[in-house]
Tab-separated table of C-alpha atoms in Angstrom:
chain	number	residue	atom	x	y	z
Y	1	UNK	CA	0.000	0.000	0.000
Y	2	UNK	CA	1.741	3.155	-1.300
Y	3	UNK	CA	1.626	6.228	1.990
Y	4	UNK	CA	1.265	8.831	0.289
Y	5	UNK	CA	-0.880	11.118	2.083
Y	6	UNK	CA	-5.125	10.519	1.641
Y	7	UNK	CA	-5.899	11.896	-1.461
Y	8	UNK	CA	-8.915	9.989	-2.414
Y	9	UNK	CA	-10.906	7.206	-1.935
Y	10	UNK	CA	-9.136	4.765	-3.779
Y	11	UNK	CA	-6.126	3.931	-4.843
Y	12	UNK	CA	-5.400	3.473	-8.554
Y	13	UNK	CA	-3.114	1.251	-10.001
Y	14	UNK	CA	-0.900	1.138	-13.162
Y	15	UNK	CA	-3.235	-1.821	-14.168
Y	16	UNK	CA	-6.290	0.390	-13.820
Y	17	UNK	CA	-7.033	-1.160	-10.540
Y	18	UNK	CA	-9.505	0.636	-7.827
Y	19	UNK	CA	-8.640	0.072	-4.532
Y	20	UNK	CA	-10.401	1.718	-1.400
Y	21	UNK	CA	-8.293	3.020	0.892
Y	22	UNK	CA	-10.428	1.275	3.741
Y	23	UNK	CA	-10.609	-2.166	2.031
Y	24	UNK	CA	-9.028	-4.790	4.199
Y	25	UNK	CA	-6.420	-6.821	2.065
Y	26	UNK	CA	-4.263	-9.282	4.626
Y	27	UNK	CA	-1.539	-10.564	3.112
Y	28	UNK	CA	-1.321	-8.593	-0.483
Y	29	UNK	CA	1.853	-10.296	-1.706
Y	30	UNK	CA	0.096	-13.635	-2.363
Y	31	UNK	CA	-3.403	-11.553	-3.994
Y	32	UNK	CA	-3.202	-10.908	-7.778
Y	33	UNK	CA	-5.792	-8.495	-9.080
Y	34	UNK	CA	-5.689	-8.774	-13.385
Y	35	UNK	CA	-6.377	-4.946	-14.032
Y	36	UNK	CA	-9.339	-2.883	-13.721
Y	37	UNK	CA	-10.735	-4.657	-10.843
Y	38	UNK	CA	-12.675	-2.345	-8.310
Y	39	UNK	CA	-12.626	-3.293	-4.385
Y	40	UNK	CA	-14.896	-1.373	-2.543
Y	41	UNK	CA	-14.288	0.507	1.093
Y	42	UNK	CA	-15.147	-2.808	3.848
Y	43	UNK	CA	-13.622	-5.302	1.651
Y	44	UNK	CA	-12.063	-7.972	3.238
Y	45	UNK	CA	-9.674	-10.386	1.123
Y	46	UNK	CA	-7.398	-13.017	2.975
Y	47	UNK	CA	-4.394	-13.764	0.763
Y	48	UNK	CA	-2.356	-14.969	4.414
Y	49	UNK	CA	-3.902	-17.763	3.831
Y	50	UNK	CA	-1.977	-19.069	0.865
Y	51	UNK	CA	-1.139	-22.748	0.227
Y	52	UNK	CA	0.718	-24.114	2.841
Y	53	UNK	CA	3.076	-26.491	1.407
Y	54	UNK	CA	6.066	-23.494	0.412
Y	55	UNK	CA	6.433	-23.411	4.005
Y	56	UNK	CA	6.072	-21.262	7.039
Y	57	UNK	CA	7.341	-18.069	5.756
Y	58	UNK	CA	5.221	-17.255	2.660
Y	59	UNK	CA	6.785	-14.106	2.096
Y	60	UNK	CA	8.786	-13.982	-1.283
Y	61	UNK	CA	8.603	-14.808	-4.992
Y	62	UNK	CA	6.818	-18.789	-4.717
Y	63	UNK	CA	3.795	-19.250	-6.741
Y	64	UNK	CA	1.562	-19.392	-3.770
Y	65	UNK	CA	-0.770	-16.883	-4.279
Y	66	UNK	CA	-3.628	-17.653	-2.382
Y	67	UNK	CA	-6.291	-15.488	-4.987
Y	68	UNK	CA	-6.514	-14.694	-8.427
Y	69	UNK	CA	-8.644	-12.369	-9.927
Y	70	UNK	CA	-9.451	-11.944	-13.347
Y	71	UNK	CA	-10.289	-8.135	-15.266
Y	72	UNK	CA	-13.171	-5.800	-14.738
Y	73	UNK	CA	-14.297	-7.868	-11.345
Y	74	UNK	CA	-16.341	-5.648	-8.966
Y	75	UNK	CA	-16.144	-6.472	-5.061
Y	76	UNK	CA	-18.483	-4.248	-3.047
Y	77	UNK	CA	-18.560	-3.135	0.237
Y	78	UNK	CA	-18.458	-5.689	2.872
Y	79	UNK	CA	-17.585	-8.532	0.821
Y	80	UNK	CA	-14.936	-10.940	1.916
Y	81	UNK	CA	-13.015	-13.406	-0.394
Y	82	UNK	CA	-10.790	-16.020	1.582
Y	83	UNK	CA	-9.273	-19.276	0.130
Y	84	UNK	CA	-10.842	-22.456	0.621
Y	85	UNK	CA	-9.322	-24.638	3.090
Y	86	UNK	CA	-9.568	-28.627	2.684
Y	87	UNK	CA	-7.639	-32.177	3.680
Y	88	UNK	CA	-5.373	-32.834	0.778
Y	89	UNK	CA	-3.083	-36.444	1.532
Y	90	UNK	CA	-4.210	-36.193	4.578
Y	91	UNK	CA	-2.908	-32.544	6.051
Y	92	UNK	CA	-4.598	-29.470	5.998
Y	93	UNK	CA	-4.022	-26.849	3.322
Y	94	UNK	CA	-5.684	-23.795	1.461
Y	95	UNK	CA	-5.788	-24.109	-2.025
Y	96	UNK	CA	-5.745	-20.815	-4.022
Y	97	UNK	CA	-9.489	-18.906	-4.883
Y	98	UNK	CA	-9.337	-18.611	-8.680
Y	99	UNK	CA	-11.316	-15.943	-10.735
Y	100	UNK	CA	-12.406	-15.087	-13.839
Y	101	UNK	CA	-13.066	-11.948	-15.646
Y	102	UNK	CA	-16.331	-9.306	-14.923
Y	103	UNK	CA	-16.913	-10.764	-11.907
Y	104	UNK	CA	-19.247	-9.067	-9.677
Y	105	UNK	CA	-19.684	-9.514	-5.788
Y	106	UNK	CA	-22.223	-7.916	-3.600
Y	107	UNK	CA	-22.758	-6.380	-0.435
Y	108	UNK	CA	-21.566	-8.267	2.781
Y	109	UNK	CA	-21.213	-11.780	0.703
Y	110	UNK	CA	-18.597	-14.290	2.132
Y	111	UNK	CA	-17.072	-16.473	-1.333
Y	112	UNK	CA	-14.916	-19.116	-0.299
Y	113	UNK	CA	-15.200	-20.908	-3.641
Y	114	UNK	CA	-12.034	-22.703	-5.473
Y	115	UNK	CA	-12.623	-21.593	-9.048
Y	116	UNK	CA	-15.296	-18.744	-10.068
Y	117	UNK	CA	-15.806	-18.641	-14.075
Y	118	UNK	CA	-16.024	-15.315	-15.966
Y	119	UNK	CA	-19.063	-13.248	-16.275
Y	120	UNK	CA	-20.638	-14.360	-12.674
Y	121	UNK	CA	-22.570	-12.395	-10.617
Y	122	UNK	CA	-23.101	-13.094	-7.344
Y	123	UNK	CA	-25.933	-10.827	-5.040
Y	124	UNK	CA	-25.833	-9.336	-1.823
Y	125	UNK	CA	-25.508	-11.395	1.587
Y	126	UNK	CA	-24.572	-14.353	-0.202
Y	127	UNK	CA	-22.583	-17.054	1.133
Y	128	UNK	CA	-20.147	-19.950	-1.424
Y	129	UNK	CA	-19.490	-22.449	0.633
Y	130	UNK	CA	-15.575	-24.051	0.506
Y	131	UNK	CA	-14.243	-25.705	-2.742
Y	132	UNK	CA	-17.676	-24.795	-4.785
Y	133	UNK	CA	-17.046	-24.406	-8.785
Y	134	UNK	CA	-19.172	-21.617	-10.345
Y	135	UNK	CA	-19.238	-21.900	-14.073
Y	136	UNK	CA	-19.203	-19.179	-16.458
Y	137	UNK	CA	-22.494	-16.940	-17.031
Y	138	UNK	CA	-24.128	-17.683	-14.108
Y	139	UNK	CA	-26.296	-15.532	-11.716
Y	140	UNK	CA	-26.631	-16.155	-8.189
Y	141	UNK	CA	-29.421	-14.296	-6.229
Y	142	UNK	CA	-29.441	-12.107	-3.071
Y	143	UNK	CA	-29.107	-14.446	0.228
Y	144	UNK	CA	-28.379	-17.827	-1.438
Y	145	UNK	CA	-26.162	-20.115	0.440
Y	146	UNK	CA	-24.253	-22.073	-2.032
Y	147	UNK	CA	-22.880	-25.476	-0.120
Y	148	UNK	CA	-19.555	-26.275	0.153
Y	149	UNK	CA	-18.357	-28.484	-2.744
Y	150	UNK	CA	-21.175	-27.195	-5.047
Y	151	UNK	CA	-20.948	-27.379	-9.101
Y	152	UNK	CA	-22.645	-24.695	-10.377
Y	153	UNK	CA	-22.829	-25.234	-14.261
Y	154	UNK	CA	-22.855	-23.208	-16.855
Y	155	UNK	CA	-26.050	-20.315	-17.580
Y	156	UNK	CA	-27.839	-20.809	-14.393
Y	157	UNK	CA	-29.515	-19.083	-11.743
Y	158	UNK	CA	-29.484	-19.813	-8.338
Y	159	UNK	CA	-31.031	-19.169	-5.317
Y	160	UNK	CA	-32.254	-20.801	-2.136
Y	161	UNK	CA	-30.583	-21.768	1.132
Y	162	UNK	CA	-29.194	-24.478	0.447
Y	163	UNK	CA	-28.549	-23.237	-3.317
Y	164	UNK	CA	-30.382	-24.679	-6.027
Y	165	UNK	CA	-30.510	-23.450	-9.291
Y	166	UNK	CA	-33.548	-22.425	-10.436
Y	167	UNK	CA	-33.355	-21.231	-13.706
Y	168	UNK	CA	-31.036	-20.560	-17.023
Y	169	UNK	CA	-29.690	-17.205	-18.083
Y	170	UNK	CA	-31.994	-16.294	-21.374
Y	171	UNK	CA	-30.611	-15.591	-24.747
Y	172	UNK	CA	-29.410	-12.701	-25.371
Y	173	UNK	CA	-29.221	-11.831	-21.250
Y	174	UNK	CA	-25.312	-11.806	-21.836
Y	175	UNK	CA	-24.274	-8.527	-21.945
Y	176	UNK	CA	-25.967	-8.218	-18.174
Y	177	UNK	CA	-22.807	-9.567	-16.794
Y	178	UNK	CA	-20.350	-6.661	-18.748
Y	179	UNK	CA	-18.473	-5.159	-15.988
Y	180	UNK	CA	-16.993	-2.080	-17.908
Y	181	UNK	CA	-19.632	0.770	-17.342
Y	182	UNK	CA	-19.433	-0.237	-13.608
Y	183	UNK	CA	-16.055	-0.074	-13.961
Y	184	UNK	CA	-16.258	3.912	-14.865
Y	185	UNK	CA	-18.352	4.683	-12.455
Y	186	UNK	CA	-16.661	4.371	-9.110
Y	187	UNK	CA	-12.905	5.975	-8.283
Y	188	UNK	CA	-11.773	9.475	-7.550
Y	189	UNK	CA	-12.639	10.864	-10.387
Y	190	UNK	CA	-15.993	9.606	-12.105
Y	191	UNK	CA	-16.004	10.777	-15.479
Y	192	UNK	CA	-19.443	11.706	-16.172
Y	193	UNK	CA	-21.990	8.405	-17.277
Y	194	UNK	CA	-22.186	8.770	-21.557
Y	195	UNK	CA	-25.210	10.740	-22.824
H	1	UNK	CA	-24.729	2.310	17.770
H	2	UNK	CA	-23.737	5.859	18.395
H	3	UNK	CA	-27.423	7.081	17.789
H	4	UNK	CA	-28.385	5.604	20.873
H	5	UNK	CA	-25.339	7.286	22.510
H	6	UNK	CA	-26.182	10.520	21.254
H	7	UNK	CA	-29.452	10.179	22.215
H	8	UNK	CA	-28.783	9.633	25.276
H	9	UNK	CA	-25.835	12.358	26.113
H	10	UNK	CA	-27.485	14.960	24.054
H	11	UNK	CA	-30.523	15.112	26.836
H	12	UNK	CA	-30.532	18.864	27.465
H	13	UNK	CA	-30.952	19.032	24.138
H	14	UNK	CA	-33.682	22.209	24.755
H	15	UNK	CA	-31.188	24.260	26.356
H	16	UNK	CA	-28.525	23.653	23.439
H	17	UNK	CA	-30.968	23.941	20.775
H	18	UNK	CA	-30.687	27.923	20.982
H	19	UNK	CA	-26.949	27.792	19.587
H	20	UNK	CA	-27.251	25.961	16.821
H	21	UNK	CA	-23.425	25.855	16.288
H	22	UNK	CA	-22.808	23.653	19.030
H	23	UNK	CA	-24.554	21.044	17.772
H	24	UNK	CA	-22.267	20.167	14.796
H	25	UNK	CA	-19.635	18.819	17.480
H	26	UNK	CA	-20.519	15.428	17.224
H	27	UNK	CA	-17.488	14.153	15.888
H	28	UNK	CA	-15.670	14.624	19.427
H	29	UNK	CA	-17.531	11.303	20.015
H	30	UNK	CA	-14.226	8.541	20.126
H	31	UNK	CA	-14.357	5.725	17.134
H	32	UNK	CA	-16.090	2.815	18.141
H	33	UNK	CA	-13.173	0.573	17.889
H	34	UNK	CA	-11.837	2.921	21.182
H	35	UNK	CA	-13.008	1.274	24.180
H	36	UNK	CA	-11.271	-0.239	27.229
H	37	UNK	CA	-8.926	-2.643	27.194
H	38	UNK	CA	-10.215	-5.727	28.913
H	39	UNK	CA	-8.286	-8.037	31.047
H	40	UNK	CA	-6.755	-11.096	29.445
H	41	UNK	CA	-5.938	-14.415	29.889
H	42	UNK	CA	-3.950	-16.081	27.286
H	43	UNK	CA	-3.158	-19.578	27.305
H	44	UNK	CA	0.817	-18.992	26.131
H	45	UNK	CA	-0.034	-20.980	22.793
H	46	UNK	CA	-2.788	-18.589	21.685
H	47	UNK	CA	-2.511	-17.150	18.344
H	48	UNK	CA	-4.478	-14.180	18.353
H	49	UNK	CA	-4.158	-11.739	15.027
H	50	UNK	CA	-2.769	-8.379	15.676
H	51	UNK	CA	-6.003	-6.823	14.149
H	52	UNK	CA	-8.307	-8.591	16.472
H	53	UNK	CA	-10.417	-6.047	18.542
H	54	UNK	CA	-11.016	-6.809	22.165
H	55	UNK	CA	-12.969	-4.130	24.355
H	56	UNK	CA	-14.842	-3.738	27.363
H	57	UNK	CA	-13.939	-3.891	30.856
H	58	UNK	CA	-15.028	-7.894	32.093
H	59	UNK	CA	-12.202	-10.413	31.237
H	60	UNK	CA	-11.598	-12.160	28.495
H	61	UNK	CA	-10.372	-15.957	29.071
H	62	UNK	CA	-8.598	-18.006	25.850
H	63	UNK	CA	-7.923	-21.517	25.724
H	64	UNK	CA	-4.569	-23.576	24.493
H	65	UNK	CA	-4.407	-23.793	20.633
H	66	UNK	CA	-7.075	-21.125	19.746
H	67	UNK	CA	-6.789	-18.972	16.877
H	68	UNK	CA	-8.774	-15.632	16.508
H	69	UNK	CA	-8.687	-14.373	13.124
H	70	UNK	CA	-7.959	-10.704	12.241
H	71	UNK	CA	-10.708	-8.500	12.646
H	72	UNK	CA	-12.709	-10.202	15.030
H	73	UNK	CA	-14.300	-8.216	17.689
H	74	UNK	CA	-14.907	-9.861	21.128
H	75	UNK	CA	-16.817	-7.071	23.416
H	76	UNK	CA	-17.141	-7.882	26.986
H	77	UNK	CA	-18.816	-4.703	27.789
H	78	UNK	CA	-21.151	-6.494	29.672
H	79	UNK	CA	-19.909	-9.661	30.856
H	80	UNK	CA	-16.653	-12.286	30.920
H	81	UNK	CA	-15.900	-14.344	27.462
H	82	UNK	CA	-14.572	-17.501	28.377
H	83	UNK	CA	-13.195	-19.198	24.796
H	84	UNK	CA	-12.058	-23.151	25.145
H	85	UNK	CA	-9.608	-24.979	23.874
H	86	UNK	CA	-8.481	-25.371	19.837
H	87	UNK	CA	-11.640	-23.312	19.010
H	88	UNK	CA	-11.178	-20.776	15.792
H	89	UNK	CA	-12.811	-17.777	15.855
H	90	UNK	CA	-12.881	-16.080	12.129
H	91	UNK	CA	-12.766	-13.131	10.693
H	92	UNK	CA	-15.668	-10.167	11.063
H	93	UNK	CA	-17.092	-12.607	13.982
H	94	UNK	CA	-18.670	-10.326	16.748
H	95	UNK	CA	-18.797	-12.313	19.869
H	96	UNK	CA	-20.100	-10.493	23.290
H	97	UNK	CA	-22.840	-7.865	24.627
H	98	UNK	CA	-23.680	-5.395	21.853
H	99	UNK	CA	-25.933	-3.898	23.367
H	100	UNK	CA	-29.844	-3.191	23.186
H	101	UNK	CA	-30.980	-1.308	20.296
H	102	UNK	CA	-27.716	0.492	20.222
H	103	UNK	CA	-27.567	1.813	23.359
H	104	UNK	CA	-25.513	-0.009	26.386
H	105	UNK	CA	-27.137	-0.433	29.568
H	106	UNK	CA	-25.279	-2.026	32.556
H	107	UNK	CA	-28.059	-3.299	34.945
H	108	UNK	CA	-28.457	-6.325	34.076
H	109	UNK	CA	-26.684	-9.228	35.808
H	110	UNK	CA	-25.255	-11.685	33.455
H	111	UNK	CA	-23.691	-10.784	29.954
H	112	UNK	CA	-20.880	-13.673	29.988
H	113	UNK	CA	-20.636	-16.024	27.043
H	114	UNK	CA	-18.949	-19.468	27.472
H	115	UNK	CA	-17.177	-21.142	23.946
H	116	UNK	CA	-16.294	-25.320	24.907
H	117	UNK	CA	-13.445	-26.597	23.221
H	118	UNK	CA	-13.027	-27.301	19.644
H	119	UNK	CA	-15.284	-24.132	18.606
H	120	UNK	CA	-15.674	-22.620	15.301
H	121	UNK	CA	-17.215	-19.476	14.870
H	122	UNK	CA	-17.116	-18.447	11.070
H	123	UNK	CA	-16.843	-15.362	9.049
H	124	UNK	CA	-19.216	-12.716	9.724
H	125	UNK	CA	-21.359	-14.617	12.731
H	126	UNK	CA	-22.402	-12.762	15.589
H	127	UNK	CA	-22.777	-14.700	19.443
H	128	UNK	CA	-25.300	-12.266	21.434
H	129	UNK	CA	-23.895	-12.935	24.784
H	130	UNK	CA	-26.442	-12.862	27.969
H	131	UNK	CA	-25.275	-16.407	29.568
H	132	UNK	CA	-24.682	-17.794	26.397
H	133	UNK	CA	-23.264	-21.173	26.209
H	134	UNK	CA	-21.809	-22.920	23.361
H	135	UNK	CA	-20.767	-26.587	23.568
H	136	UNK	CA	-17.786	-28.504	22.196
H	137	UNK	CA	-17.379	-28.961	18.557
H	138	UNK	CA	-19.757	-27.052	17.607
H	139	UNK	CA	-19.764	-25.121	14.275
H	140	UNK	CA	-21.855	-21.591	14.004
H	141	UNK	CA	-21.538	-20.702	10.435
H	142	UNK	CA	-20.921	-18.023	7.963
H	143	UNK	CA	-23.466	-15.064	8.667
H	144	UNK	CA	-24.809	-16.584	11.307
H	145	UNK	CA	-26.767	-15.390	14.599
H	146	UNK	CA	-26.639	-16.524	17.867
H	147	UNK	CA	-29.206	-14.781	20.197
H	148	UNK	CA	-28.536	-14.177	24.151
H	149	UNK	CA	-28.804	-16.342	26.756
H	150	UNK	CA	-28.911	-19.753	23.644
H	151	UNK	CA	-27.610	-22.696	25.004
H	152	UNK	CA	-26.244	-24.946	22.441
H	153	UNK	CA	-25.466	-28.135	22.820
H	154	UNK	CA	-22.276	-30.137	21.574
H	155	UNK	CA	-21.343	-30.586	18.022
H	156	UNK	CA	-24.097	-29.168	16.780
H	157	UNK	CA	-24.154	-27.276	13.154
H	158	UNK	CA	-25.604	-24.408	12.915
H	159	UNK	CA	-25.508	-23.846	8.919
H	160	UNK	CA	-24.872	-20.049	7.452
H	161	UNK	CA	-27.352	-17.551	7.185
H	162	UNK	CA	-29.554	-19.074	10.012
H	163	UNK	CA	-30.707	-17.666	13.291
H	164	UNK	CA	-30.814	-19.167	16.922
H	165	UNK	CA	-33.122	-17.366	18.745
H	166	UNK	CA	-32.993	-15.692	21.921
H	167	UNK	CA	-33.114	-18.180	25.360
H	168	UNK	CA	-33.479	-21.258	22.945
H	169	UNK	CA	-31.927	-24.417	24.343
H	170	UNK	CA	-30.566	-26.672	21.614
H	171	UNK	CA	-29.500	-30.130	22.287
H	172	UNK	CA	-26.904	-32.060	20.995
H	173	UNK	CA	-25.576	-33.240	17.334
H	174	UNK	CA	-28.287	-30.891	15.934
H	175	UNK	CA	-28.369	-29.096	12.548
H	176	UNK	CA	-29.517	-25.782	12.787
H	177	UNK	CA	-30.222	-24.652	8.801
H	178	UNK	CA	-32.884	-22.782	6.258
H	179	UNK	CA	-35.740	-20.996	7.683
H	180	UNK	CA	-35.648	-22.079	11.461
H	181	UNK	CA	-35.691	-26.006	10.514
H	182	UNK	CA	-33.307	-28.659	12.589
H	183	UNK	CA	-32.591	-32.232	12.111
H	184	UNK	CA	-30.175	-34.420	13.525
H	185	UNK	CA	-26.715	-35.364	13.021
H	186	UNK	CA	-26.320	-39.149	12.873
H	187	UNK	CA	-23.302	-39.066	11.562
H	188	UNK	CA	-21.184	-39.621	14.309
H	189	UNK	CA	-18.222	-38.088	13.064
H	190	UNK	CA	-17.718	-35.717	15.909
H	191	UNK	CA	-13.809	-37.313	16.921
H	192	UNK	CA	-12.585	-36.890	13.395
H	193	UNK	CA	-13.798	-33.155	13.115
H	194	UNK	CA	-11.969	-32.814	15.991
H	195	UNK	CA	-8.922	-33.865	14.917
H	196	UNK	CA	-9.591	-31.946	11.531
H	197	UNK	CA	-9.756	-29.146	13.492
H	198	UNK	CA	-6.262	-29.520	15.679
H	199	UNK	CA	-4.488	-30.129	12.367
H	200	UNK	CA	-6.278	-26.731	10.783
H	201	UNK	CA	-4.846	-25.172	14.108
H	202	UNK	CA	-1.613	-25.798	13.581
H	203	UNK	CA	-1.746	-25.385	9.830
H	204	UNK	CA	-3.386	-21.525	10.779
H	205	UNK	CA	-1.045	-20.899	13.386
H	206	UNK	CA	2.021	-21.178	10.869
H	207	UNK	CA	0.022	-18.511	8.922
H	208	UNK	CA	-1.491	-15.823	11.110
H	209	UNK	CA	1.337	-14.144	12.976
H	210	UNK	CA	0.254	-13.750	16.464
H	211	UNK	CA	0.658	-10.805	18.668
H	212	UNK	CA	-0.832	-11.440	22.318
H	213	UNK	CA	1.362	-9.300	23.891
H	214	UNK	CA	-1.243	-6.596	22.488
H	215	UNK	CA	-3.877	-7.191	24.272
H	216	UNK	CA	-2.303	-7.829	27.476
């Protein structure tokens, strides 16, 4: 985190990343944002938690980075991402949260998936329970609580506690999931929305 | 929470009223993470997370092998927090007496909450303390709410996004999930969770650098 003195509310990166001041990132050398990514003030991303088998001190340049975002993902306020943590040959170990591009992540949800496709959007207050796969295209609704280990395929939409999914994603519903206007429309300074 | 507060100081409120200027002053009210340090009791292998927040003025009591995640608030404001053995406590968890409707009030007699051994509290779930007990092995989940004075039994489940209400006894092995519905857990796999859980302990503790001397 650069300490420059409080300008705005987020910090803008090279990459075109948009990060608020008060998001909560633990462990930043093991979290790998792919450009134009926006986390919200309140966001909470664990990348301590990193896999566990390059040893104790985690620092440096091993490939252990605990999660991987894709472009154009959106994380709002009082989300949390944190790696999924599971018994691999028998010892306990995280395994790296993997994500795709436009991603979008509502208020207060907790996502503790293992691999999130591209173009997903996931509601407010939701909850993705360890190790779950979300496919690409696919819509989860406000309050669902996705189980741990879940497949989510493909063009579906899910709801329910426990998730089911309870519809597709129509034809032509696509260009719902584009990220990029979203994109424009939070940092320090919004350029005006296109007439 | 500070509404109530300033409710509550701001009762000559008549008499102010006149000079209006003086009522813009409300930021000289502290941050809420400033409160008083409560006493601790660390078991010496404790790792607690240097951005854990513990306030309030009963003590707070933390068994061998636990791990408290950054950013978890414990607030005994109101009454002790006794945590067991190897429990985990995660991040954005608020455990302890919050309060009533925002504003604190120190009559009543018992705000203590009681965590048995091999405990997991996860992300975001909130224990309402009022002689609230929690047994061993039990899991509250993500987003989860546990209302004063519950008593939960052992190795129970209580799944995310669910509620336990207020003064509700819950016996043992039960699943607390959806919209208020329980079933129970015949799985009998309560000795291998534990042991799951001692080897997540030590995997955590290699991870989360601790800083107890902190709070103490």
């Amino acid at each position: 985190m650069s300490r420059r003195a409080p300008k705005g509310e987020y910090i803008e990166t090279d990459t075109g990343n948009k990060v608020a001041r008060k998001a909560i990132l633990v462990g930043t050398q093991n979290i790998t944002l792919g450009g134009k990514t926006v986390i919200q003030p309140e966001v909470m991303i664990r990348g301590d938690l990193s896999r566990s088998s390059a040893s104790s001190g985690g620092s440096g340049s091993g490939n252990n980075t605990a999660i991987s975002i894709g472009r154009y993902c959106f994380f709002s306020r009082g989300c949390c991402l944190r790696p999924p943590g599971r018994f691999y040959k028998g010892h306990f170990t995280h395994l790296p949260l993997r994500m795709g591009d436009h991603v979008f992540v509502g208020q207060n949800s907790v996502v503790q998936a293992a691999t999130i496709g591209s173009h997903v959007h996931i509601g407010e207050g939701v909850v993705i329970g360890e190790m779950a796969t979300i496919k690409d295209y696919t819509r989860i609704l406000d309050g669902t609580v996705v189980p741990p280990y879940m497949t989510i395929p493909s063009f579906s939409i899910v709801a329910g506690r426990p998730a089911r999914v309870i519809g597709e994603v129509p034809e032509g519903g696509h260009e719902a999931f584009e990220l990029r206007e979203l994109y424009k429309t939070v940092g320090n300074n919004v350029q005006p929305a296109p007439a | 929470m500070f509404a109530g507060e300033q409710a509550e100081l701001g009762k000559p409120s008549d008499t102010m009223s006149s000079s209006a200027t003086t009522a813009k002053r409300t930021s000289t009210v502290p941050p809420a993470s400033a409160g008083p340090k409560p006493p601790v009791s660390f078991s010496s292998s404790v790792t607690i997370a240097e951005l854990a927040v513990l306030t309030g003025t009963y003590p707070v009591a933390i068994g061998s092998e636990t791990v408290i995640h950054p950013r978890a608030r414990l607030e005994s404001l109101g009454g002790s927090i006794t945590i067991g053995r190897r429990c985990i406590i995660h991040e954005r968890t608020k455990i302890g007496y919050m309060g009533t409707e925002g504003k604190v009030v120190l009559d009543e007699d018992d705000r203590a909450v009681v965590l048995g051994d091999y405990v997991t509290v996860e992300v975001g779930a909130v224990v309402e303390a009022s002689g609230t007990i929690i047994g061993e092995g039990t899991v509250v989940g993500v987003g989860s709410r546990v209302g004063r004075g519950a008593v939960i039994g052992k190795y129970c489940t209580i799944a995310p996004q669910s509620e336990v209400p207020a003064g509700v006894t819950i016996p043992d092995h039960t699943v607390v999930y959806g919209e208020n519905k329980q079933r129970t857990d015949r799985r009998g796999v309560a000795a291998s969770m534990m042991k799951a859980q001692a080897q997540q302990i030590t995997n955590l503790r290699t991870k989360i650098p601790s800083n107890p001397a902190k709070f103490q």
